[in-house]
Coordinates of C-alpha atoms in Angstrom, one line a residue:
X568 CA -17.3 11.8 -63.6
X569 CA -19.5 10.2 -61.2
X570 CA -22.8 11.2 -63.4
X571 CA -21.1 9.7 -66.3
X572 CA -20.4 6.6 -64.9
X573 CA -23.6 6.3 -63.6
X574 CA -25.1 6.9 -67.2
X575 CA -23.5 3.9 -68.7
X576 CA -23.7 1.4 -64.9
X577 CA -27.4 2.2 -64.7
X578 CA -28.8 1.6 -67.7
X579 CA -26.7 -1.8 -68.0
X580 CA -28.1 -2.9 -64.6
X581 CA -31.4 -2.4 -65.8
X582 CA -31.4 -4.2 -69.0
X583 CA -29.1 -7.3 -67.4
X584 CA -32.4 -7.4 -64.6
X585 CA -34.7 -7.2 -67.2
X586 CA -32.9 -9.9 -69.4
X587 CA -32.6 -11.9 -66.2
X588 CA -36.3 -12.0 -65.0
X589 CA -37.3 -12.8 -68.8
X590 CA -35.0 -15.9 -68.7
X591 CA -36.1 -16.9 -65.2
X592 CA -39.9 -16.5 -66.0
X593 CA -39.9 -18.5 -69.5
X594 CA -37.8 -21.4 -67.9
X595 CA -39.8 -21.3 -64.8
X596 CA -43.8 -21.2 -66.4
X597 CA -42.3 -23.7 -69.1
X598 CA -43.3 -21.2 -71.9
X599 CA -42.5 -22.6 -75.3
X600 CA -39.6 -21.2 -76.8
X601 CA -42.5 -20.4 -80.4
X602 CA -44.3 -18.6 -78.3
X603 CA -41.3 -16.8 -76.1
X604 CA -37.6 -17.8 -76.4
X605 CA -35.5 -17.2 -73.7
X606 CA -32.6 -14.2 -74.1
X607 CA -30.1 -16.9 -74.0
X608 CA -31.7 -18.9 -76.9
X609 CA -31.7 -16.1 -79.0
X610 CA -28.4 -14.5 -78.4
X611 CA -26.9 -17.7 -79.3
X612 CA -29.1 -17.1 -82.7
X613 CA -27.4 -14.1 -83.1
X614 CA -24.0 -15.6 -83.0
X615 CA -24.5 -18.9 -84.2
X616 CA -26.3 -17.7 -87.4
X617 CA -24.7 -14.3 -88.1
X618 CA -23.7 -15.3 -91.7
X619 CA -27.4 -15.5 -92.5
X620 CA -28.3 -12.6 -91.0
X621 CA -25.8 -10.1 -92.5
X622 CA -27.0 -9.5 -95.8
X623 CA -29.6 -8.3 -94.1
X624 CA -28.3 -6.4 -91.4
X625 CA -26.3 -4.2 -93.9
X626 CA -29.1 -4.2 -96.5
X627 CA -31.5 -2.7 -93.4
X628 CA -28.2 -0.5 -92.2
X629 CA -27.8 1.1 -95.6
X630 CA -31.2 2.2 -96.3
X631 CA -31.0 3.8 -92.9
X632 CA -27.9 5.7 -93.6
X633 CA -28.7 6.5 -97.0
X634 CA -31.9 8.2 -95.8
X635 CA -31.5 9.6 -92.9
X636 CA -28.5 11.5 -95.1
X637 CA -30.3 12.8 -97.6
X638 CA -33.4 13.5 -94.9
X639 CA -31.2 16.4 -92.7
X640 CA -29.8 18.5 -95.4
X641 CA -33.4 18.8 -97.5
X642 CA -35.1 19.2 -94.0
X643 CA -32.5 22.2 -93.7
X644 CA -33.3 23.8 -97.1
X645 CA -36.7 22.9 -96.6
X646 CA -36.9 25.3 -93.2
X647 CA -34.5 27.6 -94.7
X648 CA -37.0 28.2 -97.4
X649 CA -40.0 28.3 -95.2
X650 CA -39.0 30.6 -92.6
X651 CA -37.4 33.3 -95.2
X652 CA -40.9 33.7 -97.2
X653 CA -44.3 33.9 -95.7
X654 CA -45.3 32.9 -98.9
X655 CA -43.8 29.8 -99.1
X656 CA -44.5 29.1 -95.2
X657 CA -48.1 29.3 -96.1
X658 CA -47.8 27.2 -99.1
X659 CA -45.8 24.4 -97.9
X660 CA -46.0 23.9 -93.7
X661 CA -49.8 22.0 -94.2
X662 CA -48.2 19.9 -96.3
X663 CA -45.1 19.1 -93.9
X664 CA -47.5 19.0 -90.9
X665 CA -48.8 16.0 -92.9
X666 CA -46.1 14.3 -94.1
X667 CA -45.5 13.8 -90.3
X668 CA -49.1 12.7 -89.3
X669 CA -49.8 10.3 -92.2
X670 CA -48.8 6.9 -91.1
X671 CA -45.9 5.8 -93.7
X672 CA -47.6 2.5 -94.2
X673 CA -50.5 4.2 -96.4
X674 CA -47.5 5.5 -98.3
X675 CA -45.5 2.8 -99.2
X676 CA -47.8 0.7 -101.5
X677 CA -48.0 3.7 -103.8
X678 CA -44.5 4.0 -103.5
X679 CA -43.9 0.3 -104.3
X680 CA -46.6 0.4 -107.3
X681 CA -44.9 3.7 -109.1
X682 CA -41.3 2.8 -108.6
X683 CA -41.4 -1.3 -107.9
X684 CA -39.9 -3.4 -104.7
X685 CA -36.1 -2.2 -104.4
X686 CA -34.2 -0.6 -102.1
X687 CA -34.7 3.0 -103.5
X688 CA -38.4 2.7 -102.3
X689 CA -37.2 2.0 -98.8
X690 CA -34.7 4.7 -99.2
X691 CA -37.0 7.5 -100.1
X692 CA -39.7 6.1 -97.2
X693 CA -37.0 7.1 -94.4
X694 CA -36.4 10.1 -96.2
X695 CA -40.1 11.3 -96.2
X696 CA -40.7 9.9 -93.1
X697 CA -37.3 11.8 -91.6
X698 CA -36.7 15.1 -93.3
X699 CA -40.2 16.5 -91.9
X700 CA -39.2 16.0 -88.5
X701 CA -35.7 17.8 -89.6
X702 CA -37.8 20.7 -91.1
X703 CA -40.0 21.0 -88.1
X704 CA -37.5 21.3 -85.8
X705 CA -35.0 23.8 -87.6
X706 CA -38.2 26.1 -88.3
X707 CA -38.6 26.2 -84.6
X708 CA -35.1 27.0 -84.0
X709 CA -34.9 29.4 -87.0
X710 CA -37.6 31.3 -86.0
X711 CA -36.9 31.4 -82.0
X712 CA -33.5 33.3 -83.0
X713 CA -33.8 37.0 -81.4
X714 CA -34.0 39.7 -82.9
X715 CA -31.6 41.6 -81.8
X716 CA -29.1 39.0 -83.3
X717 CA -30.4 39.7 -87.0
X718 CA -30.0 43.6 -86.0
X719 CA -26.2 43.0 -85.0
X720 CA -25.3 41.2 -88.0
X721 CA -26.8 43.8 -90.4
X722 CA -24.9 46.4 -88.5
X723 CA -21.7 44.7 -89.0
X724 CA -22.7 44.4 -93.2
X725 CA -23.0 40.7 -93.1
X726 CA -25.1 39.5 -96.3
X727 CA -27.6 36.6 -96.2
X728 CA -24.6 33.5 -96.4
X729 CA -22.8 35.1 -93.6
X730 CA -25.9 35.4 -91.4
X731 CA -27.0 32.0 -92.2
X732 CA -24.0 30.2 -91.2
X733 CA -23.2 32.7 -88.8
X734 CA -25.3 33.6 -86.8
X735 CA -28.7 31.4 -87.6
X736 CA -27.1 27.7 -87.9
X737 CA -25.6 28.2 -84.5
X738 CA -28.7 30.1 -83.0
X739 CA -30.5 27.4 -83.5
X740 CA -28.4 24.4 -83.5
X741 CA -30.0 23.0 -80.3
X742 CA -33.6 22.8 -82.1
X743 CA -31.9 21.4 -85.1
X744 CA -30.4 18.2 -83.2
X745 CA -32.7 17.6 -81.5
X746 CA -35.0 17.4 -84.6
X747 CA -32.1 14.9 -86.6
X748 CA -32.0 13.0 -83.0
X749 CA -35.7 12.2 -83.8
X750 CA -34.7 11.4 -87.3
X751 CA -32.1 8.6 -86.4
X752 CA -35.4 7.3 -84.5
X753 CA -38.0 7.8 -87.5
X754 CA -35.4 6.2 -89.9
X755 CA -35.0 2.9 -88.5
X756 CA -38.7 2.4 -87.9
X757 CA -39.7 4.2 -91.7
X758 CA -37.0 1.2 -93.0
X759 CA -37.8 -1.3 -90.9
X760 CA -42.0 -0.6 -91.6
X761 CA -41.3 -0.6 -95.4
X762 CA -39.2 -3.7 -95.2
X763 CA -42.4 -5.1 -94.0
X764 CA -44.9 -4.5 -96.7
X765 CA -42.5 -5.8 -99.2
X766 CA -39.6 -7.1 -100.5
X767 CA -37.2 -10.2 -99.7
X768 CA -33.6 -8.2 -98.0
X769 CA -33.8 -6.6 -94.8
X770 CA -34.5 -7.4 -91.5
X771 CA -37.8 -6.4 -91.4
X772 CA -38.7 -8.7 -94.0
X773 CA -36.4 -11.2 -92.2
X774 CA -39.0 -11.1 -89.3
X775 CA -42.1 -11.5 -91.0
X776 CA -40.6 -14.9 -92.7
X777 CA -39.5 -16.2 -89.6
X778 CA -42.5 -15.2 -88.0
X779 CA -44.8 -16.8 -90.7
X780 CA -42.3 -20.2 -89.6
X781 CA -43.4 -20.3 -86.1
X782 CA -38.9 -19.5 -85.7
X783 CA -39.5 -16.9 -82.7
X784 CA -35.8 -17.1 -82.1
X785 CA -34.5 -16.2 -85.1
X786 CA -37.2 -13.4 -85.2
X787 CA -36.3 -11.8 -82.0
X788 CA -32.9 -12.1 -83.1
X789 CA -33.3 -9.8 -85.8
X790 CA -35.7 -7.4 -83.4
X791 CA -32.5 -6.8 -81.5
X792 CA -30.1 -6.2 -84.0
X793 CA -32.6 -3.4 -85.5
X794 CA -32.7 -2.2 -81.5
X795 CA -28.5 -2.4 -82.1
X796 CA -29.0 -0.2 -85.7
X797 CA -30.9 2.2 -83.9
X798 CA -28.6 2.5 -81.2
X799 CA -25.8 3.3 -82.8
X800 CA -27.0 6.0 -85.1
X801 CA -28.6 7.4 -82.0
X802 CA -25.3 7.8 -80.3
X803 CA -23.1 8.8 -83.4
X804 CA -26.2 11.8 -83.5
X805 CA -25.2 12.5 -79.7
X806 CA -21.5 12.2 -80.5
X807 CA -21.6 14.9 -83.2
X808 CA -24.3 17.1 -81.4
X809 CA -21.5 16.7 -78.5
X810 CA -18.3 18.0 -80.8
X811 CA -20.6 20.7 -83.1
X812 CA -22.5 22.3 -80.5
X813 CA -19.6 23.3 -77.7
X814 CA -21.6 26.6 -76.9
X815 CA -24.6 27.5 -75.2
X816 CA -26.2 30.5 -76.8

């Protein structure tokens, strides 16, 4: 009890501080409020122009969710395939491995030129830029699984469904949240990156405009609320891991 209090008190006394000393240094050295705005300036932003942020908020919350979706069950298949054929393992994991080094801003203006500026573009961005982390992850837990635990289910006639959701999906459920808790994390920034390069919904776009206006209030404004996106699907991927994973195998 006392840990878990102190996981939600510390954290809060640490960002409260940091606010502080940001508010007391900008008022103190006079710093103008286009070059840094004070916390206080822009959370009144937040609240006092919410209307015209929310289009974008749920424009930039969709794409998220949409992607980071569709990312964790292809990741899945993807590793399922991989590890069950050295063939395909050979074939496909350089491939992966680069999907996951290539910076996803060299990707997006292809993306953008075959399939125009919507939100599908953005969509499939957080899926490329999510499901290989996925993949990686449940290859590593896959292929960590003893043994020993293949042997017993083939004693007790189990055929390849039955083991997979069985005996390999909890094996290696650890390795596989942990891989979708860097997902939630690669989804907001694929988003938020290809809301940059173009198009006019979003927040990411929303920060280059206001940005190009000199508005550093209104820009920050929508910095946090992408810090509040991320957030959340952060802790509903700690939530589930917490009510899906109640063993320690």
């Amino acid at each position: 009890m006392k840990s878990r209090v102190l996981n939600i008190v510390a954290p809060f006394i640490a960002i409260v501080a940091f606010l502080g000393i940001w508010e007391l240094l900008v008022r103190v050295l006079e710093v103008e409020t286009w070059i840094l705005p004070p916390p206080t300036a822009i959370f009144t932003s937040m609240i006092r122009d919410f209307p015209e942020y929310w289009p974008h908020i749920w424009t930039t919350g969709l794409t998220i969710l949409l992607g980071f979706l569709i990312a964790i069950p292809v990741g899945l298949i993807v590793a399922s395939l991989v590890t069950s054929s050295k063939l395909l393992s050979a074939a496909l994991s350089p491939y992966i491995t680069m999907l996951v080094i290539t910076p996803l801003m060299t990707l997006i203006p292809l993306l953008q030129l075959w399939m125009g500026y919507g939100m599908k573009v953005r969509v499939i961005a957080v899926i490329i830029q999510s499901f290989a982390v996925v993949n990686m992850n449940a290859c590593t837990g896959f292929l960590n699984v003893p043994n020993i635990r293949h042997e017993l289910m083939q004693s007790m006639g189990a055929n390849r469904l039955q083991t997979y959701f069985r005996m390999l999906l909890p094996s290696a459920a650890t390795d596989i949240f942990t891989g979708i808790s860097l997902a939630a994390i690669f989804s907001t920034t694929a988003c938020i990156s290809s809301e940059y390069v173009g198009g006019n919904m979003g927040l990411g776009s929303r920060i280059i405009y206001y940005k190009n206006f000199l508005k550093s209030e209104q820009a920050f404004a929508c910095i946090f609320y992408v810090m509040i996106l991320g957030i959340l699907l952060h802790c509903l991927v700690k939530f589930a891991q917490k009510k899906i994973v109640k063993w320690k195998i």
